[in-house]
Amino acid sequence: CFKLYSNREEKGGGVAPHQKSPTHIFFYLSAGGIAGGIEICITFPTEYVKTQLQLDERANPPKYRGVVDCVRQTVKGHGVKGLYRGLSSLLYGSIPKSAVRFGVFEILSNRAKDESGRLDSTSGLLCGLGAGVMEAVLVVCPMETVKVKFIHDQTSGNPKYRGFFHGVREIVRSQGLRGTYQGLTATVLKQGSNQAIRFFVMTSLRNWYKGDNPNKALNPLVTGLFGAIAGAASVFGNTPLDVIKTRMQGLDAHKYKSTLDCALKILRNEGLAAFYKGTVPRLGRVCLDVAIVFIIYEEVVKGLNKVWKTE
């Protein structure tokens, strides 16, 4: 899949049809990064609430009675800015995460398209899977581990992390680099399935909408609607993995021997419903998230195309 630039036309030394130059790949990395940064600034409060509810284990007993109560208590105790605690860690990771996601997807899907430039649904699923695994290993796992530790730290009586760099330094100092890669297996499973589902749905809907004309343009509203549907599908498809990943990356991660052990303990102690804890705030966040990021990505690509010639 990565022999991207080897197929050259015999005459003229040009790039073969449907191949992209190195500049084109950097173009999509840039577009993905810009889209990811804007999107996370808009949707972070719902991510914060989702994580709080997932960390609010029954054994404690529960601190929050639901989404509204979680927001109310957070604003009462920390002000509106409390809903943005941990934003820095997620923002620093969101930009490279989206860059890797869209960049890798473009590399893989470019090789999978047919002669007319059409990507079929199965190829979209596999390309999405590859993009999800890469973003999990390179960006998401360390980023999410720090984010969850920040948010979990706020629930303690004496918070010890004063900011992103201080938190990272403390985690590495006390736990080594392994401390930023807790829950790697769960994260790879979650991100891989996430992007596989999303790109499968997006590819299927785009192919249905375009019909026999692969060059038919999608307006932003259609792109947003398709993105929201893809986001909802991914939520219902892998929320259990998201719950396990969150527990494996929290401050109480030492209670679990492995991803499987974490899943079994949740099932035994809290029941099957616990695997869908935080689904409502996650559904709202993810639908908005995916819709926004696809709209922004497409618009950023259009804008960059005017000043950055890639063909």
Coordinates of C-alpha atoms in Angstrom, one line a residue:
C1 CA 0.0 0.0 0.0
F2 CA 2.9 2.4 0.6
K3 CA 4.5 2.0 -2.9
L4 CA 2.7 5.2 -3.6
Y5 CA 5.1 6.9 -5.9
S6 CA 6.6 4.0 -7.8
N7 CA 4.0 3.8 -10.6
R8 CA 5.2 6.4 -13.1
E9 CA 4.1 6.8 -16.6
E10 CA 6.7 5.6 -19.1
K11 CA 6.5 8.8 -21.1
G12 CA 7.1 12.2 -19.5
G13 CA 7.9 10.8 -16.0
G14 CA 4.5 12.0 -14.8
V15 CA 2.6 10.5 -11.9
A16 CA 0.3 7.6 -13.0
P17 CA -3.4 8.2 -13.0
H18 CA -4.9 8.4 -9.5
Q19 CA -1.5 8.6 -7.9
K20 CA -0.6 11.5 -5.7
S21 CA 2.7 13.3 -5.4
P22 CA 4.5 13.7 -2.0
T23 CA 3.3 17.3 -2.0
H24 CA -0.3 16.0 -2.2
I25 CA 0.2 13.8 0.9
F26 CA 1.5 16.7 2.9
F27 CA -1.5 18.7 1.6
Y28 CA -3.9 16.2 3.1
L29 CA -1.9 15.9 6.4
S30 CA -2.2 19.7 6.7
A31 CA -5.9 19.8 5.9
G32 CA -6.6 17.0 8.4
G33 CA -4.6 18.7 11.1
I34 CA -6.4 22.1 10.7
A35 CA -9.8 20.4 10.7
G36 CA -9.0 18.4 13.8
G37 CA -7.9 21.5 15.8
I38 CA -11.0 23.5 15.0
E39 CA -13.4 20.5 15.7
I40 CA -12.0 19.7 19.1
C41 CA -12.3 23.3 20.4
I42 CA -16.0 23.1 19.5
T43 CA -16.9 19.7 20.9
F44 CA -14.6 19.2 24.0
P45 CA -17.2 19.9 26.8
T46 CA -19.2 16.8 25.7
E47 CA -16.0 14.7 25.7
Y48 CA -15.4 16.0 29.3
V49 CA -18.8 15.0 30.5
K50 CA -18.6 11.6 28.8
T51 CA -15.3 10.8 30.5
Q52 CA -16.5 11.9 33.9
L53 CA -19.6 9.6 33.7
Q54 CA -17.5 6.7 32.6
L55 CA -15.0 7.2 35.5
D56 CA -17.9 7.6 38.0
E57 CA -17.9 3.9 39.0
R58 CA -20.8 2.5 41.1
A59 CA -18.4 1.3 43.8
N60 CA -17.7 4.8 45.0
P61 CA -20.9 5.4 45.1
P62 CA -21.9 7.5 42.0
K63 CA -21.2 11.2 42.2
Y64 CA -23.3 12.2 39.2
R65 CA -27.0 11.4 38.5
G66 CA -26.7 12.0 34.8
V67 CA -25.4 14.3 32.1
V68 CA -27.2 17.5 33.3
D69 CA -26.1 16.9 36.9
C70 CA -22.5 16.3 35.8
V71 CA -22.5 19.7 34.0
R72 CA -24.2 21.4 36.9
Q73 CA -21.7 20.2 39.5
T74 CA -18.7 20.9 37.3
V75 CA -19.8 24.5 36.6
K76 CA -20.8 25.0 40.2
G77 CA -17.4 23.8 41.5
H78 CA -15.0 25.0 38.8
G79 CA -16.9 27.5 36.6
V80 CA -17.6 27.1 32.9
K81 CA -13.9 26.7 32.3
G82 CA -14.1 23.4 34.3
L83 CA -15.8 21.9 31.3
Y84 CA -12.5 22.5 29.4
R85 CA -10.2 20.9 31.9
G86 CA -7.9 18.7 29.9
L87 CA -8.5 20.5 26.6
S88 CA -4.8 21.3 26.1
S89 CA -3.8 17.6 26.1
L90 CA -6.5 16.7 23.7
L91 CA -5.9 19.8 21.4
Y92 CA -2.2 19.0 21.2
G93 CA -3.1 15.5 20.1
S94 CA -6.1 16.2 18.0
I95 CA -4.2 18.1 15.3
P96 CA -1.7 15.2 14.6
K97 CA -4.4 12.6 15.1
S98 CA -6.6 14.1 12.3
A99 CA -3.5 14.6 10.2
V100 CA -2.5 11.0 10.5
R101 CA -6.1 9.8 10.1
F102 CA -6.8 11.6 6.8
G103 CA -3.3 11.3 5.5
V104 CA -3.1 7.6 5.9
F105 CA -6.7 7.2 4.6
E106 CA -5.7 9.1 1.5
I107 CA -2.6 7.0 1.0
L108 CA -4.5 3.7 1.3
S109 CA -7.7 4.8 -0.5
N110 CA -5.7 6.2 -3.4
R111 CA -4.3 2.8 -4.1
A112 CA -7.7 1.1 -3.7
K113 CA -9.7 3.3 -6.1
D114 CA -10.7 1.9 -9.5
E115 CA -9.9 3.5 -12.8
S116 CA -12.7 6.0 -12.5
G117 CA -11.5 7.2 -9.1
R118 CA -14.3 5.4 -7.2
L119 CA -13.7 3.8 -3.8
D120 CA -16.0 0.9 -3.0
S121 CA -17.5 0.4 0.5
T122 CA -15.3 -2.6 1.5
S123 CA -12.2 -0.8 0.5
G124 CA -13.4 2.2 2.5
L125 CA -13.8 0.0 5.5
L126 CA -10.3 -1.5 5.2
C127 CA -8.7 1.9 4.5
G128 CA -10.5 3.3 7.6
L129 CA -9.3 0.4 9.7
G130 CA -5.7 1.1 8.6
A131 CA -6.0 4.8 9.4
G132 CA -7.5 4.1 12.8
V133 CA -4.8 1.7 13.8
M134 CA -2.1 4.1 12.8
E135 CA -3.6 7.1 14.6
A136 CA -4.1 4.9 17.7
V137 CA -0.5 3.8 17.9
L138 CA 1.1 7.1 16.9
V139 CA -1.1 9.7 18.6
V140 CA -4.4 8.6 20.3
C141 CA -3.1 6.2 23.0
P142 CA -0.6 8.6 24.7
M143 CA -3.0 11.6 24.1
E144 CA -6.0 9.9 25.6
T145 CA -4.1 8.5 28.5
V146 CA -2.9 12.0 29.5
K147 CA -6.4 13.4 28.9
V148 CA -8.1 10.8 31.1
K149 CA -5.6 11.2 33.9
F150 CA -6.1 15.0 33.8
I151 CA -9.9 14.7 34.1
H152 CA -9.7 11.9 36.7
D153 CA -7.2 14.0 38.7
Q154 CA -9.7 16.8 39.0
T155 CA -12.1 14.5 40.9
S156 CA -9.5 13.9 43.6
G157 CA -9.4 16.2 46.7
N158 CA -5.9 17.4 45.9
P159 CA -5.3 17.7 42.2
K160 CA -1.6 17.3 41.4
Y161 CA -1.4 18.2 37.7
R162 CA -1.1 21.9 37.0
G163 CA -1.1 21.7 33.2
F164 CA -0.3 19.7 30.1
F165 CA 3.5 19.7 30.2
H166 CA 3.6 19.4 34.0
G167 CA 1.2 16.4 33.8
V168 CA 3.2 14.7 31.1
R169 CA 6.4 15.2 33.1
E170 CA 4.9 13.8 36.3
I171 CA 3.4 10.8 34.5
V172 CA 6.7 10.0 32.7
R173 CA 8.7 10.6 35.9
S174 CA 6.6 8.2 38.0
Q175 CA 5.6 5.6 35.5
G176 CA 8.0 6.0 32.6
L177 CA 6.9 6.2 28.9
R178 CA 4.7 3.1 29.6
G179 CA 2.5 5.4 31.7
T180 CA 1.4 7.2 28.5
Y181 CA 0.6 4.0 26.7
Q182 CA -1.9 2.4 29.1
G183 CA -4.7 0.6 27.4
L184 CA -2.9 0.4 24.0
T185 CA -4.8 -2.8 23.0
A186 CA -8.2 -1.3 23.8
T187 CA -7.2 1.9 22.1
V188 CA -6.1 0.1 18.9
L189 CA -9.4 -1.9 18.9
K190 CA -11.5 1.2 19.5
Q191 CA -9.8 3.5 17.0
G192 CA -9.5 0.8 14.3
S193 CA -13.2 -0.2 14.6
N194 CA -14.2 3.5 14.9
Q195 CA -12.6 4.6 11.6
A196 CA -13.5 1.4 9.8
I197 CA -17.2 2.0 10.6
R198 CA -17.1 5.7 9.9
F199 CA -15.3 5.5 6.6
F200 CA -17.4 2.5 5.5
V201 CA -20.6 4.4 6.2
M202 CA -19.2 7.6 4.6
T203 CA -18.0 5.8 1.5
S204 CA -21.3 3.9 1.2
L205 CA -23.4 7.1 1.5
R206 CA -21.1 9.0 -0.9
N207 CA -21.3 6.3 -3.5
W208 CA -25.1 6.1 -3.2
Y209 CA -25.4 9.9 -3.5
K210 CA -23.1 10.3 -6.4
G211 CA -24.5 7.3 -8.3
D212 CA -22.7 6.9 -11.7
N213 CA -21.0 10.2 -11.4
P214 CA -17.9 10.0 -9.1
N215 CA -17.2 13.7 -9.7
K216 CA -20.5 14.9 -8.4
A217 CA -20.0 17.5 -5.7
L218 CA -21.4 17.2 -2.1
N219 CA -22.5 20.4 -0.4
P220 CA -21.5 20.9 3.2
L221 CA -25.0 20.1 4.6
V222 CA -25.0 16.7 2.9
T223 CA -21.5 16.0 4.0
G224 CA -22.5 16.9 7.6
L225 CA -25.5 14.7 7.5
F226 CA -23.5 11.7 6.2
G227 CA -20.9 12.4 8.9
A228 CA -23.4 12.5 11.7
I229 CA -24.9 9.1 10.5
A230 CA -21.4 7.6 10.3
G231 CA -20.6 8.9 13.8
A232 CA -23.8 7.5 15.3
A233 CA -23.0 4.1 13.7
S234 CA -19.5 4.1 15.3
V235 CA -20.9 4.9 18.7
F236 CA -23.4 2.0 18.8
G237 CA -20.7 -0.2 17.3
N238 CA -17.9 0.4 19.8
T239 CA -18.9 2.2 22.9
P240 CA -18.0 -0.9 25.1
L241 CA -14.4 -0.6 23.8
D242 CA -14.5 3.1 24.6
V243 CA -15.6 2.4 28.2
I244 CA -12.8 -0.3 28.6
K245 CA -10.2 2.1 27.1
T246 CA -11.2 4.9 29.5
R247 CA -11.0 2.6 32.6
M248 CA -7.6 1.3 31.4
Q249 CA -6.2 4.9 31.1
G250 CA -7.6 6.3 34.4
L251 CA -5.7 6.8 37.7
D252 CA -7.2 3.4 38.9
A253 CA -5.8 1.5 35.9
H254 CA -3.6 -0.5 38.3
K255 CA -6.7 -2.5 39.3
Y256 CA -6.7 -4.2 36.0
K257 CA -4.2 -6.8 34.8
S258 CA -5.1 -6.5 31.1
T259 CA -7.8 -5.3 28.7
L260 CA -9.7 -8.6 29.1
D261 CA -9.4 -8.5 32.9
C262 CA -10.9 -5.0 32.8
A263 CA -13.8 -6.1 30.7
L264 CA -14.5 -9.1 32.9
K265 CA -14.4 -7.0 36.1
I266 CA -16.7 -4.4 34.7
L267 CA -19.2 -7.1 33.6
R268 CA -18.9 -8.9 37.0
N269 CA -19.1 -5.9 39.2
E270 CA -21.4 -3.5 37.3
G271 CA -23.3 -5.5 34.8
L272 CA -23.7 -5.4 31.0
A273 CA -25.2 -1.9 31.1
A274 CA -22.0 -0.4 32.3
F275 CA -20.4 -1.0 28.9
Y276 CA -22.8 1.6 27.5
K277 CA -22.2 4.1 30.3
G278 CA -21.8 7.6 28.8
T279 CA -23.5 6.6 25.5
V280 CA -25.8 9.7 25.5
P281 CA -23.1 12.4 25.8
R282 CA -20.8 10.4 23.5
L283 CA -23.5 10.1 20.9
G284 CA -24.1 13.8 20.9
R285 CA -20.4 14.5 20.8
V286 CA -19.4 12.0 18.2
C287 CA -22.3 12.9 15.8
L288 CA -21.3 16.6 16.0
D289 CA -17.6 15.7 16.0
V290 CA -17.7 13.6 12.8
A291 CA -20.1 15.9 11.0
I292 CA -18.0 19.0 11.8
V293 CA -14.6 17.4 11.0
F294 CA -15.8 16.1 7.6
I295 CA -17.3 19.4 6.7
I296 CA -14.3 21.4 7.8
Y297 CA -11.9 18.9 6.1
E298 CA -13.7 19.2 2.8
E299 CA -13.8 23.0 3.1
V300 CA -10.2 23.3 4.1
V301 CA -9.2 21.1 1.1
K302 CA -11.2 23.4 -1.2
G303 CA -9.5 26.4 0.3
L304 CA -6.0 25.0 0.2
N305 CA -6.5 23.9 -3.4
K306 CA -6.7 27.5 -4.4
V307 CA -3.3 28.3 -3.1
W308 CA -1.6 24.9 -3.0
K309 CA -1.5 23.2 -6.4
T310 CA -1.3 19.4 -6.0
E311 CA -2.1 18.0 -9.4

